[in-house]
XYZ file of C-alpha atoms in Angstrom:
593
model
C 111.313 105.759 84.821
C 107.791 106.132 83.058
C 106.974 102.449 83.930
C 105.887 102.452 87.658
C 103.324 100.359 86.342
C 99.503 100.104 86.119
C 98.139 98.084 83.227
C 99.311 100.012 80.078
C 101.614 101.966 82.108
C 103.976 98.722 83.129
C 105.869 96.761 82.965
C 108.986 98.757 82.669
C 110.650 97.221 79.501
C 113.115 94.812 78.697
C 116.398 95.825 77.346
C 117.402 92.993 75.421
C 120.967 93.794 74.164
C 121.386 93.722 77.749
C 119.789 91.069 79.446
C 117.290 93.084 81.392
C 113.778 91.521 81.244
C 110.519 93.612 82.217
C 109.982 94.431 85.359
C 106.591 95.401 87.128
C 107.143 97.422 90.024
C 103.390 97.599 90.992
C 102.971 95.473 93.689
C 100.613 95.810 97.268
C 101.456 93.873 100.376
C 99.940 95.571 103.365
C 98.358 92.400 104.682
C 99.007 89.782 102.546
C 100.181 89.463 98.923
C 97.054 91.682 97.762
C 95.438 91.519 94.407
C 97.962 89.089 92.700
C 96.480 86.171 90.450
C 95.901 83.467 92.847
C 95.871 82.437 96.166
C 97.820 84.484 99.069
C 96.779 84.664 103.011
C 94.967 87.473 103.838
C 96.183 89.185 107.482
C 94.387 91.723 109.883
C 94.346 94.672 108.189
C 97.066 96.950 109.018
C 94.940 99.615 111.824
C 94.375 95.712 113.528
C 97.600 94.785 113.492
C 98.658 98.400 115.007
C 96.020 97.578 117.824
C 98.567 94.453 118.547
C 101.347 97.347 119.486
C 103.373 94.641 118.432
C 106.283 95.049 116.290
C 107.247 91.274 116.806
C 103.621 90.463 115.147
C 104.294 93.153 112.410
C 107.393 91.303 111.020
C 106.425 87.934 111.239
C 103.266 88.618 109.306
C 105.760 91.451 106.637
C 108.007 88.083 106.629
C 105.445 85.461 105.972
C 103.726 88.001 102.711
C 107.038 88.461 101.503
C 107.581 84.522 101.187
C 104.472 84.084 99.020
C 104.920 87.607 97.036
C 108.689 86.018 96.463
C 106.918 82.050 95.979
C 104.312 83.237 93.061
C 106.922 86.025 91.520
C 108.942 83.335 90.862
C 105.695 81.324 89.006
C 104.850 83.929 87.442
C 108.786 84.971 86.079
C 108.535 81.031 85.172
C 105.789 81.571 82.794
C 106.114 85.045 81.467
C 103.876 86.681 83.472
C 104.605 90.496 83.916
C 101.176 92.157 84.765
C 100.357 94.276 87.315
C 101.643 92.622 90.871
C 103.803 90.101 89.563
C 106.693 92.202 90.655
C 108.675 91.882 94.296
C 108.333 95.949 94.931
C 105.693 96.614 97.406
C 103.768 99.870 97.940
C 103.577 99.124 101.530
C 103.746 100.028 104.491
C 100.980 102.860 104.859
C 102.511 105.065 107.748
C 100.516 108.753 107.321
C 98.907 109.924 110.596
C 95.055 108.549 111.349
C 94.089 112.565 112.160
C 90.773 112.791 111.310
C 87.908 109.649 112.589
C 86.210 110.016 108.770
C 89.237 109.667 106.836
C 88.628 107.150 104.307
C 92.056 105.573 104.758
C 92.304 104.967 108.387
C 92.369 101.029 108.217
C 95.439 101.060 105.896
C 97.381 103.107 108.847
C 99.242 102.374 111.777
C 97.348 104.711 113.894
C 97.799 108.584 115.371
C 101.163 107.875 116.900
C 104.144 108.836 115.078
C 106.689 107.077 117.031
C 104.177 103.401 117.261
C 103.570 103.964 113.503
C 107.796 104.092 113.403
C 108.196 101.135 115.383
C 105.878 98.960 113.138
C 107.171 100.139 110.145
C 110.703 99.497 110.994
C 109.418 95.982 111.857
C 107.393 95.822 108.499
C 110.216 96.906 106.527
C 112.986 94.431 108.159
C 110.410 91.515 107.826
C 109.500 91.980 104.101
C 112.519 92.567 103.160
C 114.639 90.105 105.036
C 118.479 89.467 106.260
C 120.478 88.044 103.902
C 123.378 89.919 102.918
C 122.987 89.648 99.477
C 119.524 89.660 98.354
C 116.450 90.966 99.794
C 113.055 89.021 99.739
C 110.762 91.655 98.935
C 111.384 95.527 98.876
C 109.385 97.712 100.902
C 107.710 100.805 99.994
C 106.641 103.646 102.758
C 103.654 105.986 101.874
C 102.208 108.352 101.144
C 104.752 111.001 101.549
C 103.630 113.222 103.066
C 101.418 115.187 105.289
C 98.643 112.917 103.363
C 95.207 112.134 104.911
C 93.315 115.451 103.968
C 89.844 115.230 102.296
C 88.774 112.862 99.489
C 86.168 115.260 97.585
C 84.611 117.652 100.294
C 85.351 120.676 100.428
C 88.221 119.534 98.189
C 89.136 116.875 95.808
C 92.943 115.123 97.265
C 94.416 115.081 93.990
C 94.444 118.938 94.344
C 94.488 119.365 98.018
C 96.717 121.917 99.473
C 98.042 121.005 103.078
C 99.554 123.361 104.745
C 101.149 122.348 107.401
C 103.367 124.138 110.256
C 107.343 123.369 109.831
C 106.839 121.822 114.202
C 103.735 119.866 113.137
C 105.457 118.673 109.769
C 108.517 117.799 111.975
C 106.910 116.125 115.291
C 103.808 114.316 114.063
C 104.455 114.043 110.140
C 108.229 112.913 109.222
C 109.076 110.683 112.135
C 107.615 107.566 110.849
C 109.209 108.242 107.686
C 112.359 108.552 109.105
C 112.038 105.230 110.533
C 111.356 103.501 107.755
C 114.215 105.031 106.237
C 116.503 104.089 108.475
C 114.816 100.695 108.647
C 116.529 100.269 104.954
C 113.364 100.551 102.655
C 113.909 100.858 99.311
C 111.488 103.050 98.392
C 109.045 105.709 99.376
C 106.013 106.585 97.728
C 105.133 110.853 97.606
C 101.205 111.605 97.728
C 98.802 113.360 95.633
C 98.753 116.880 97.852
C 100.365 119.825 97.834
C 102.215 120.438 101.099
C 102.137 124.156 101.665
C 101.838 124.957 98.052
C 104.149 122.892 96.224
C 102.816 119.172 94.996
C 104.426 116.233 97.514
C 105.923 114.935 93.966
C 107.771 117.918 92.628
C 108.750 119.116 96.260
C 112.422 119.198 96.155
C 112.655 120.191 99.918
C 110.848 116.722 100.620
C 112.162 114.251 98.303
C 116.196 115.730 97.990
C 116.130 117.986 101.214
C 114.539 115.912 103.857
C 114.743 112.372 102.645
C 117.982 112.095 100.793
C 120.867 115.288 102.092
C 119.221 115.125 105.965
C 118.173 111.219 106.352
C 120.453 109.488 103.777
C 117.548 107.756 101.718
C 119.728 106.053 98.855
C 116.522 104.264 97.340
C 113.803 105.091 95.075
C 110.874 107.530 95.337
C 107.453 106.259 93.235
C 104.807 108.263 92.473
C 101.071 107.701 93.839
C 98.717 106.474 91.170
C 98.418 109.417 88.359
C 100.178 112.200 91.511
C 102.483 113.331 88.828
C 100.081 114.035 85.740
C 97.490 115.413 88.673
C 100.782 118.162 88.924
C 99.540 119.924 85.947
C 96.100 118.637 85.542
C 94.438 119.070 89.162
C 97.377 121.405 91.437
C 97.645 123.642 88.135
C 100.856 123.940 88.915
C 102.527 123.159 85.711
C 101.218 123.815 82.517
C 102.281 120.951 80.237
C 103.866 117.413 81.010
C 107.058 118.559 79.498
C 107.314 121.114 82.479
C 105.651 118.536 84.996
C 108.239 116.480 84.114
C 111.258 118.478 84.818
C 109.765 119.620 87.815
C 109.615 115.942 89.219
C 112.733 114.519 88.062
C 114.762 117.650 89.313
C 112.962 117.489 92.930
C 113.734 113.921 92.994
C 111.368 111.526 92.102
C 112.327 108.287 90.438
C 109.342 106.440 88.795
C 106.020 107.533 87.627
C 103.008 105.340 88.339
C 100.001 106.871 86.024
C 96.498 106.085 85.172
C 96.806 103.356 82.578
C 98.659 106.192 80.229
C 101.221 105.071 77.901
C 101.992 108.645 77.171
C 102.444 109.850 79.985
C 104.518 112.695 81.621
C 107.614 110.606 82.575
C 107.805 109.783 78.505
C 108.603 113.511 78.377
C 112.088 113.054 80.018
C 113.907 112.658 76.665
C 112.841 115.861 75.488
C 113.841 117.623 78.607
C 117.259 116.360 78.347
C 117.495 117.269 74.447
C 115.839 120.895 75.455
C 119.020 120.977 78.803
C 116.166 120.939 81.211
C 117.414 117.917 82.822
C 121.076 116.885 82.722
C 121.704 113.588 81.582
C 123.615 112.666 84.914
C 120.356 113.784 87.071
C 118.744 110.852 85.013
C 121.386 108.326 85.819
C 121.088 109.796 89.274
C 117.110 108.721 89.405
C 117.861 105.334 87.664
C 120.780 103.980 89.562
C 118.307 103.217 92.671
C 115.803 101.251 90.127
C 118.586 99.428 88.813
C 120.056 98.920 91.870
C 117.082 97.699 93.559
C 116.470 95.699 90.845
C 119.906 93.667 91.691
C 119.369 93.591 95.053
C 116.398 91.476 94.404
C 118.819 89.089 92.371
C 117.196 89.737 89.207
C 120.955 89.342 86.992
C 121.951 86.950 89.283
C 121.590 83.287 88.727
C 118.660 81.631 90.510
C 121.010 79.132 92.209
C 122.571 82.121 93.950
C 119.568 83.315 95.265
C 118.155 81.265 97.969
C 115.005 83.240 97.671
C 114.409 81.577 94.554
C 113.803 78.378 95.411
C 110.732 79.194 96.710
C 107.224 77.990 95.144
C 104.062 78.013 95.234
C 103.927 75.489 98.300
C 104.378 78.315 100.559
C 101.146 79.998 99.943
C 98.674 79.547 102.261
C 101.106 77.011 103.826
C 99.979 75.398 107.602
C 102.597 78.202 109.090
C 101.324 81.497 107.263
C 97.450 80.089 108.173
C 98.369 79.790 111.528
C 99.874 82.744 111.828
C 96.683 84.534 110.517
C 94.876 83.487 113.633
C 97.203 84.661 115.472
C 97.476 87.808 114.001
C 93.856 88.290 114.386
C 93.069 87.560 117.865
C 96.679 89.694 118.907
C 94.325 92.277 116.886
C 91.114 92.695 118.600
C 90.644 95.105 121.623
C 88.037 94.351 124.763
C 86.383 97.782 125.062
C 84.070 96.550 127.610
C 83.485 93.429 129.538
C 80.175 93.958 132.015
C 80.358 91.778 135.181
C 83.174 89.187 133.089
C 80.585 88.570 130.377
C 83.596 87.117 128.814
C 84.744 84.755 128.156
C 81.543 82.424 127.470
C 81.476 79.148 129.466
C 79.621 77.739 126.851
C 78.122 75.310 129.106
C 76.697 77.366 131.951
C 75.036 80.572 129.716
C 71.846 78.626 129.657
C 71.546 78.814 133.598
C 72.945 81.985 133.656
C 70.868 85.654 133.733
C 72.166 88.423 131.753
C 69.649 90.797 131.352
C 67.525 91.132 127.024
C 64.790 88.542 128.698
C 65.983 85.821 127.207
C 68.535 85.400 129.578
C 71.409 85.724 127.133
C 74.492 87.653 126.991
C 74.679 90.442 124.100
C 77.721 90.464 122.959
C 78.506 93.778 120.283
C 81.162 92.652 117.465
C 82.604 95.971 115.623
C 84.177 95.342 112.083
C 85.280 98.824 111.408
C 88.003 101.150 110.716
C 87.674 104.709 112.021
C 85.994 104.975 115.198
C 82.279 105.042 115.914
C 79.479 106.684 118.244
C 78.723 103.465 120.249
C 78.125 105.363 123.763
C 74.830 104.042 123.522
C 76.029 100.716 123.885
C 78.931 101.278 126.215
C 76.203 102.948 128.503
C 73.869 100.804 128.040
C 73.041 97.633 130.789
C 72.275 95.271 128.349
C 75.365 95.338 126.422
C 77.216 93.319 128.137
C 80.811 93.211 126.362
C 82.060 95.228 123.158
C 84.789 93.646 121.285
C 86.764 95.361 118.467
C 87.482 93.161 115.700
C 88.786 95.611 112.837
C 88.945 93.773 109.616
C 90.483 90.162 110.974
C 90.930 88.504 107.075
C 90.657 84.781 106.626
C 90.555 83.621 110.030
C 87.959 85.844 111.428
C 85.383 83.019 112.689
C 88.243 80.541 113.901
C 89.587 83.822 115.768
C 86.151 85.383 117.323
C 85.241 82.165 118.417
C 88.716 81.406 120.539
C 88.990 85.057 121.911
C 84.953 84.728 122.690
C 85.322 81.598 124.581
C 89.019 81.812 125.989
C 89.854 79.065 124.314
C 93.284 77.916 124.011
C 94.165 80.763 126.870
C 93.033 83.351 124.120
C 93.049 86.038 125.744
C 92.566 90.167 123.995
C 95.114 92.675 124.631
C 94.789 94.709 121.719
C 94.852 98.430 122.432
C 93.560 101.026 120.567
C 96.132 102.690 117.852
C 93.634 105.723 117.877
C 91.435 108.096 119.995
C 88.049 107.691 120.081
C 86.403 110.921 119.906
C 83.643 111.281 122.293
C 81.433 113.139 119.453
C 82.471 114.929 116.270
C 82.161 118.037 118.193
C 85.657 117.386 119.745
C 86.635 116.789 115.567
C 88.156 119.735 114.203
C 87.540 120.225 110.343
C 89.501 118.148 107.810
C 90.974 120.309 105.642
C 92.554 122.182 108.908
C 96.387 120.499 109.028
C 97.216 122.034 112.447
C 97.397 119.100 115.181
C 95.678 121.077 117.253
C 92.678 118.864 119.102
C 93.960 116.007 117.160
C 95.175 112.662 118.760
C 95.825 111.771 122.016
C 98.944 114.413 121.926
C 97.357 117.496 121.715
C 93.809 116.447 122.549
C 93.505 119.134 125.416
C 90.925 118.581 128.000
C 88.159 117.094 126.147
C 87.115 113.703 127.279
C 87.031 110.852 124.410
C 84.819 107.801 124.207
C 87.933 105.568 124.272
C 91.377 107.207 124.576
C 94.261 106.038 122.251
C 96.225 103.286 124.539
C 92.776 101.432 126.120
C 92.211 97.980 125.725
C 90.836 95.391 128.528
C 91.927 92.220 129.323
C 90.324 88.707 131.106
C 92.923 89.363 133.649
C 94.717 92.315 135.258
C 98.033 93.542 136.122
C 99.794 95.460 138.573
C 102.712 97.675 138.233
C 105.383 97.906 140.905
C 108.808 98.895 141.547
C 109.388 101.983 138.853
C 112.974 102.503 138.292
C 114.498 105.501 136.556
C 117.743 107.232 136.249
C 116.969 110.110 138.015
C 119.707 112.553 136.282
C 120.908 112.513 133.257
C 123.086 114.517 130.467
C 121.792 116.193 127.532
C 122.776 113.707 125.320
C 122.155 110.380 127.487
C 119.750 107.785 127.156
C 116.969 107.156 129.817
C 117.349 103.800 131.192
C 114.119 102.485 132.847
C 112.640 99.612 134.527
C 109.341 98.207 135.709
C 107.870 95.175 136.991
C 104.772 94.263 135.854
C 102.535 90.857 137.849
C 99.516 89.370 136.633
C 97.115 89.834 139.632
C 94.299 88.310 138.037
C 92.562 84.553 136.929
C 94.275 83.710 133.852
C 97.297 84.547 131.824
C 97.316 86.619 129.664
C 99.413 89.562 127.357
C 100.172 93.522 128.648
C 100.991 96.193 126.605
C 103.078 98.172 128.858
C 103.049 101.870 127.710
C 105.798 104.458 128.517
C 104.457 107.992 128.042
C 106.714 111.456 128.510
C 106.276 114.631 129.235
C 107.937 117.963 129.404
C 107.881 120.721 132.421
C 109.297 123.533 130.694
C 109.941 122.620 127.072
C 110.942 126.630 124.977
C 108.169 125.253 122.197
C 105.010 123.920 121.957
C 104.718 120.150 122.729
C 102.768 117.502 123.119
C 100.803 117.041 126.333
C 102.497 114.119 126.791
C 103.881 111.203 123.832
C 103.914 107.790 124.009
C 108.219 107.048 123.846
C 108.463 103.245 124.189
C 106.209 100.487 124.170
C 105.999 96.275 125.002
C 103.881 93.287 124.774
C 104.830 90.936 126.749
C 102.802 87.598 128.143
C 102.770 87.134 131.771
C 101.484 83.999 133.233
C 98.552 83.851 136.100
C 100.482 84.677 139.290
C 103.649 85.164 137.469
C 105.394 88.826 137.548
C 108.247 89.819 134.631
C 110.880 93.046 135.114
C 110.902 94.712 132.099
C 114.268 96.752 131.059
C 113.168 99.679 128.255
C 115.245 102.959 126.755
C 114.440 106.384 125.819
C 116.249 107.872 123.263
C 118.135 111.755 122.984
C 115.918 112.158 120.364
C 112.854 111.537 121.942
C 113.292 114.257 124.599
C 113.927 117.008 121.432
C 111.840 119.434 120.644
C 112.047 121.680 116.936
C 112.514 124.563 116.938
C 114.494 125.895 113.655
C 116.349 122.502 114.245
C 116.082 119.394 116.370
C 117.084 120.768 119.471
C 117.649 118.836 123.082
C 116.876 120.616 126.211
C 117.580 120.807 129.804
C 115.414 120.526 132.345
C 112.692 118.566 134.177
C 110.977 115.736 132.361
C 107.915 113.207 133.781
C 107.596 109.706 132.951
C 104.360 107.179 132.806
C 104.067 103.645 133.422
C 101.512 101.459 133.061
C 98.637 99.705 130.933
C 97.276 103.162 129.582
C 97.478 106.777 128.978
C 97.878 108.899 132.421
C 94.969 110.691 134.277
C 92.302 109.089 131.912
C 88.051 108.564 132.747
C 87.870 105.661 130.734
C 90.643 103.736 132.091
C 91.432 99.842 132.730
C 91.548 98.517 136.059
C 95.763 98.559 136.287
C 97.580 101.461 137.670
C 99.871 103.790 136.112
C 103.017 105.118 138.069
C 104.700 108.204 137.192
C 108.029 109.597 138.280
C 110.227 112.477 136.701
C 114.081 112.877 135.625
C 116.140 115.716 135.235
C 118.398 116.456 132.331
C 121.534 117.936 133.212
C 123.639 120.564 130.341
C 123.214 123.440 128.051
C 120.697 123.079 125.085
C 122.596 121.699 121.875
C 121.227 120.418 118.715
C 120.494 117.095 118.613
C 122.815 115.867 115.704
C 125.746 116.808 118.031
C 124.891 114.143 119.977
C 125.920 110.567 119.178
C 122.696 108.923 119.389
């Protein structure tokens, strides 16, 4: 339990009278099997593979790190190897909130949606981790929980930040990720350096025992952040020794403590709590049963001929697959912001003859390699730009990728769309350190205007939408059913995101303005038209309140390529239609669904 890992802080040790060999459990595979000795293919990073809104991408590329994390594991077990990322336990996904543009850790998210960061961590999860029965490729790890993405030093270091956070906001825009990726089967979560109103994420027994394990189920194992637990006592002040930083943790239901290179560090402090009655002895088999278990599940005390998993070598890195995959990863990543007169796709052959403007008669073409979003209204204003493309951080295969997406090569063709808004200046930016969700994201932006709204992305082609079907009454605890047909209306074939956004008329609480509730990319070929058949949920019509509660009453429902009622908007329509939902109010665990 004081062996998350971390130089001298891991591996957790053997036990030889029984078997048990060390373990490392510090292991990173966001995009790619990151930081391990040797080789591994390097994927979009994560905020580009949001912009995909794909959650078939996001498991393929989860599947394909989890083969070489699993291929060089097994090296390294071969040779003794237990360092730091040796280990099959990943500290991925990242699934915290991108509310604020300068957060450092933006590009490690899956966006400002709560219910697209869900979706793509359910698909991370399932794809790392696999579907055999038995074993599991690669165990997943959901952070940083929660309420994380506060200030790094200014006006307040995030090892001592304090975010408080209102019980709707915690609920609506926080948790619902997590709860995804619990239900997805992770085996782990990681809790985050902050305080959440007052008490530290790692000692906060309403979080870890409350939330994730009596109301969602969560039978696996909670890690600490890098040095969160010693930062308990040290930076939060909240305890005053490790002893009682110890007890606090373990009894609020954290697992495994992942320090600063310590050796001696607060988790080592667990014995004497027991000794001193502070912890029971079954609370500690409590915490360990989940290491252990996970531990088996990996097929760690099994034979290797058991485990098909182990077969696997180093072959599989950087194999033809997993390098093709990485260009297509990248392109599904990048997101046409704008596209003057069809500047693109180049026709290599005809730009010589061909006037664009800065008089040399060539096109200027802006590439963006970033994370957060940036002030470039001077270039989407100005005439000679003539096409904006953002790339994110693409990996391995960025030139092979540029250059097919630039040139249409191979029918490349973008239809990324933005996982985040855009602010229009930091003026619409309300202050870090300020947790409510007020003015932040696309959900409760209000009526300020952003540079590029969450949702946009252009395409070589365009799309129309037709023939909007909806259930037009319902029961309180029934599932939407909803169709659409979707034809591509333009020159070339090409992928649409098609976006399903709700609203409420008459909701008892605050709510979003509206919130994007399902979501599909699907490719459509040049004159060709596809019906596409989606769901809402019970639970994405509820509202908190003291509970999750479900509501009668009128509800509206958009269709199409982008937000609703947008300025910067692509050329395809949106349709909108409403449904009523029939019944008294009633929680929402009463209903089945």
């Amino acid at each position: 339990m004081a062996r998350g890992g971390v130089m001298k802080n891991g591996p957790a040790p053997a036990i030889p009278h029984l078997g048990i060999k060390p373990y490392n459990w510090n292991t990173e595979c966001l995009r790619g099997d990151a930081q391990a000795p040797g080789y591994a293919t390097s994927y979009p990073q994560a905020l580009g593979l949001a912009a995909s809104f794909s959650s078939e991408l996001i498991f393929k590329v989860a599947n394909a790190t989890a083969t070489e994390v699993r291929a060089k594991h097994n090296y390294f077990m071969s040779v003794g190897n237990y360092d730091d990322h040796t280990g099959l336990s990943c500290f991925s996904p990242v699934i915290n909130i991108m509310r604020h543009p300068l957060w450092g850790r933006n590009q490690e998210t899956y966006g400002e949606d709560p219910y697209l960061s869900g979706l793509l961590a359910t698909a991370f999860v399932k794809g790392l981790q696999g579907d055999h029965p038995r074993y599991i490729k690669a165990n997943a790890g959901c952070k940083h929980f929660d309420a994380h993405g506060g200030p790094e030093n200014i006006p307040v270091s995030r090892f001592s930040f304090d975010a408080k956070v209102e019980e709707r906001d915690l609920r609506m825009t926080f948790l619902p990720q997590f709860q995804a990726c619990v239900e997805a089967g992770t085996y782990s979560i990681m809790c985050s350096y902050n305080r959440v109103n007052g008490i530290p994420a790692c000692a906060n027994k309403k979080l870890l025992t409350d939330i994730l394990r009596s109301e969602w189920g969560f039978k696996g194992y909670v890690v600490s952040d890098e040095g969160a637990i010693e930062f308990i006592m040290l930076a939060h002040k909240y305890t005053s020794s490790f002893l009682d930083t110890a007890i606090a943790s373990v009894n609020s239901g954290c697992n495994l403590e992942l320090t600063f290179n310590l050796t001696n560090n607060v988790f080592m402090s667990i014995k004497d709590a027991v000794h001193l009655g502070n912890i029971t002895l079954e609370t500690v088999k409590e915490r360990l049963y989940p290491l252990f278990y996970t531990r088996m599940r990996l097929g760690e005390f099994d034979p290797p001929e058991m485990n098909p998993y182990s077969s696997l070598d180093l072959s599989s890195v950087q194999n033809q697959e997993h390098r093709d995959l990485a260009v297509e990863a990248a392109i599904k990543s990048f997101v046409l912001l704008k596209n003057q007169n069809h500047t693109l796709p180049l026709d290599i052959g005809s730009i010589r003859g061909k006037r664009f403007g800065a008089a040399a008669g060539r096109p200027l073409i802006l590439l963006l390699f970033n994370a957060g979003p940036l002030d470039i209204s001077w270039a989407q204003n100005s005439i000679g730009v003539h096409a904006i493309m953002e790339c994110f951080f693409p990996a391995q295969a960025a030139g092979t990728a540029i250059a097919k997406i630039l040139t249409g090569s191979e029918e490349a063709n973008p239809a990324g769309r933005l996982p985040a808004t855009w602010p229009a200046g930091m003026e619409q930016v309300p202050a870090m350190e300020n947790y409510t969700m007020q003015g932040r994201t696309y959900r409760y932006y209000g009526n300020q205007v952003p540079l590029f709204p969450f949702g946009y992305g252009l395409s070589y082609t365009t799309f129309q939408y037709t023939d909007l079907v909806v259930t037009p009454s319902i029961q309180i605890c029934d599932t939407l059913q909803l169709s659409v047909q979707v034809k591509n209306t333009g020159i070339r074939t090409g992928d649409e995101v098609i976006q399903v956004y709700m609203s409420w008329s008459n909701a008892s609480v605050p709510v979003p303005r509206w919130q994007l509730v399902a979501v599909q990319r699907v490719a459509i070929l040049l004159g060709g038209s596809v019906k596409v058949s989606l769901l809402l949920l019970p639970r994405q019509r509820a509202v908190w309140t003291s509970h999750w509660l479900l509501e009668p009453g009128k509800f509206y429902i958009y269709v199409g390529g982008q937000q609703p009622f947008q300025l910067t908007k692509v050329p395809s329509n949106v349709l909108q239609t409403s449904f009523t939902v029939n019944g008294k109010a009633c929680p929402l665990k009463t209903c089945s669904t």
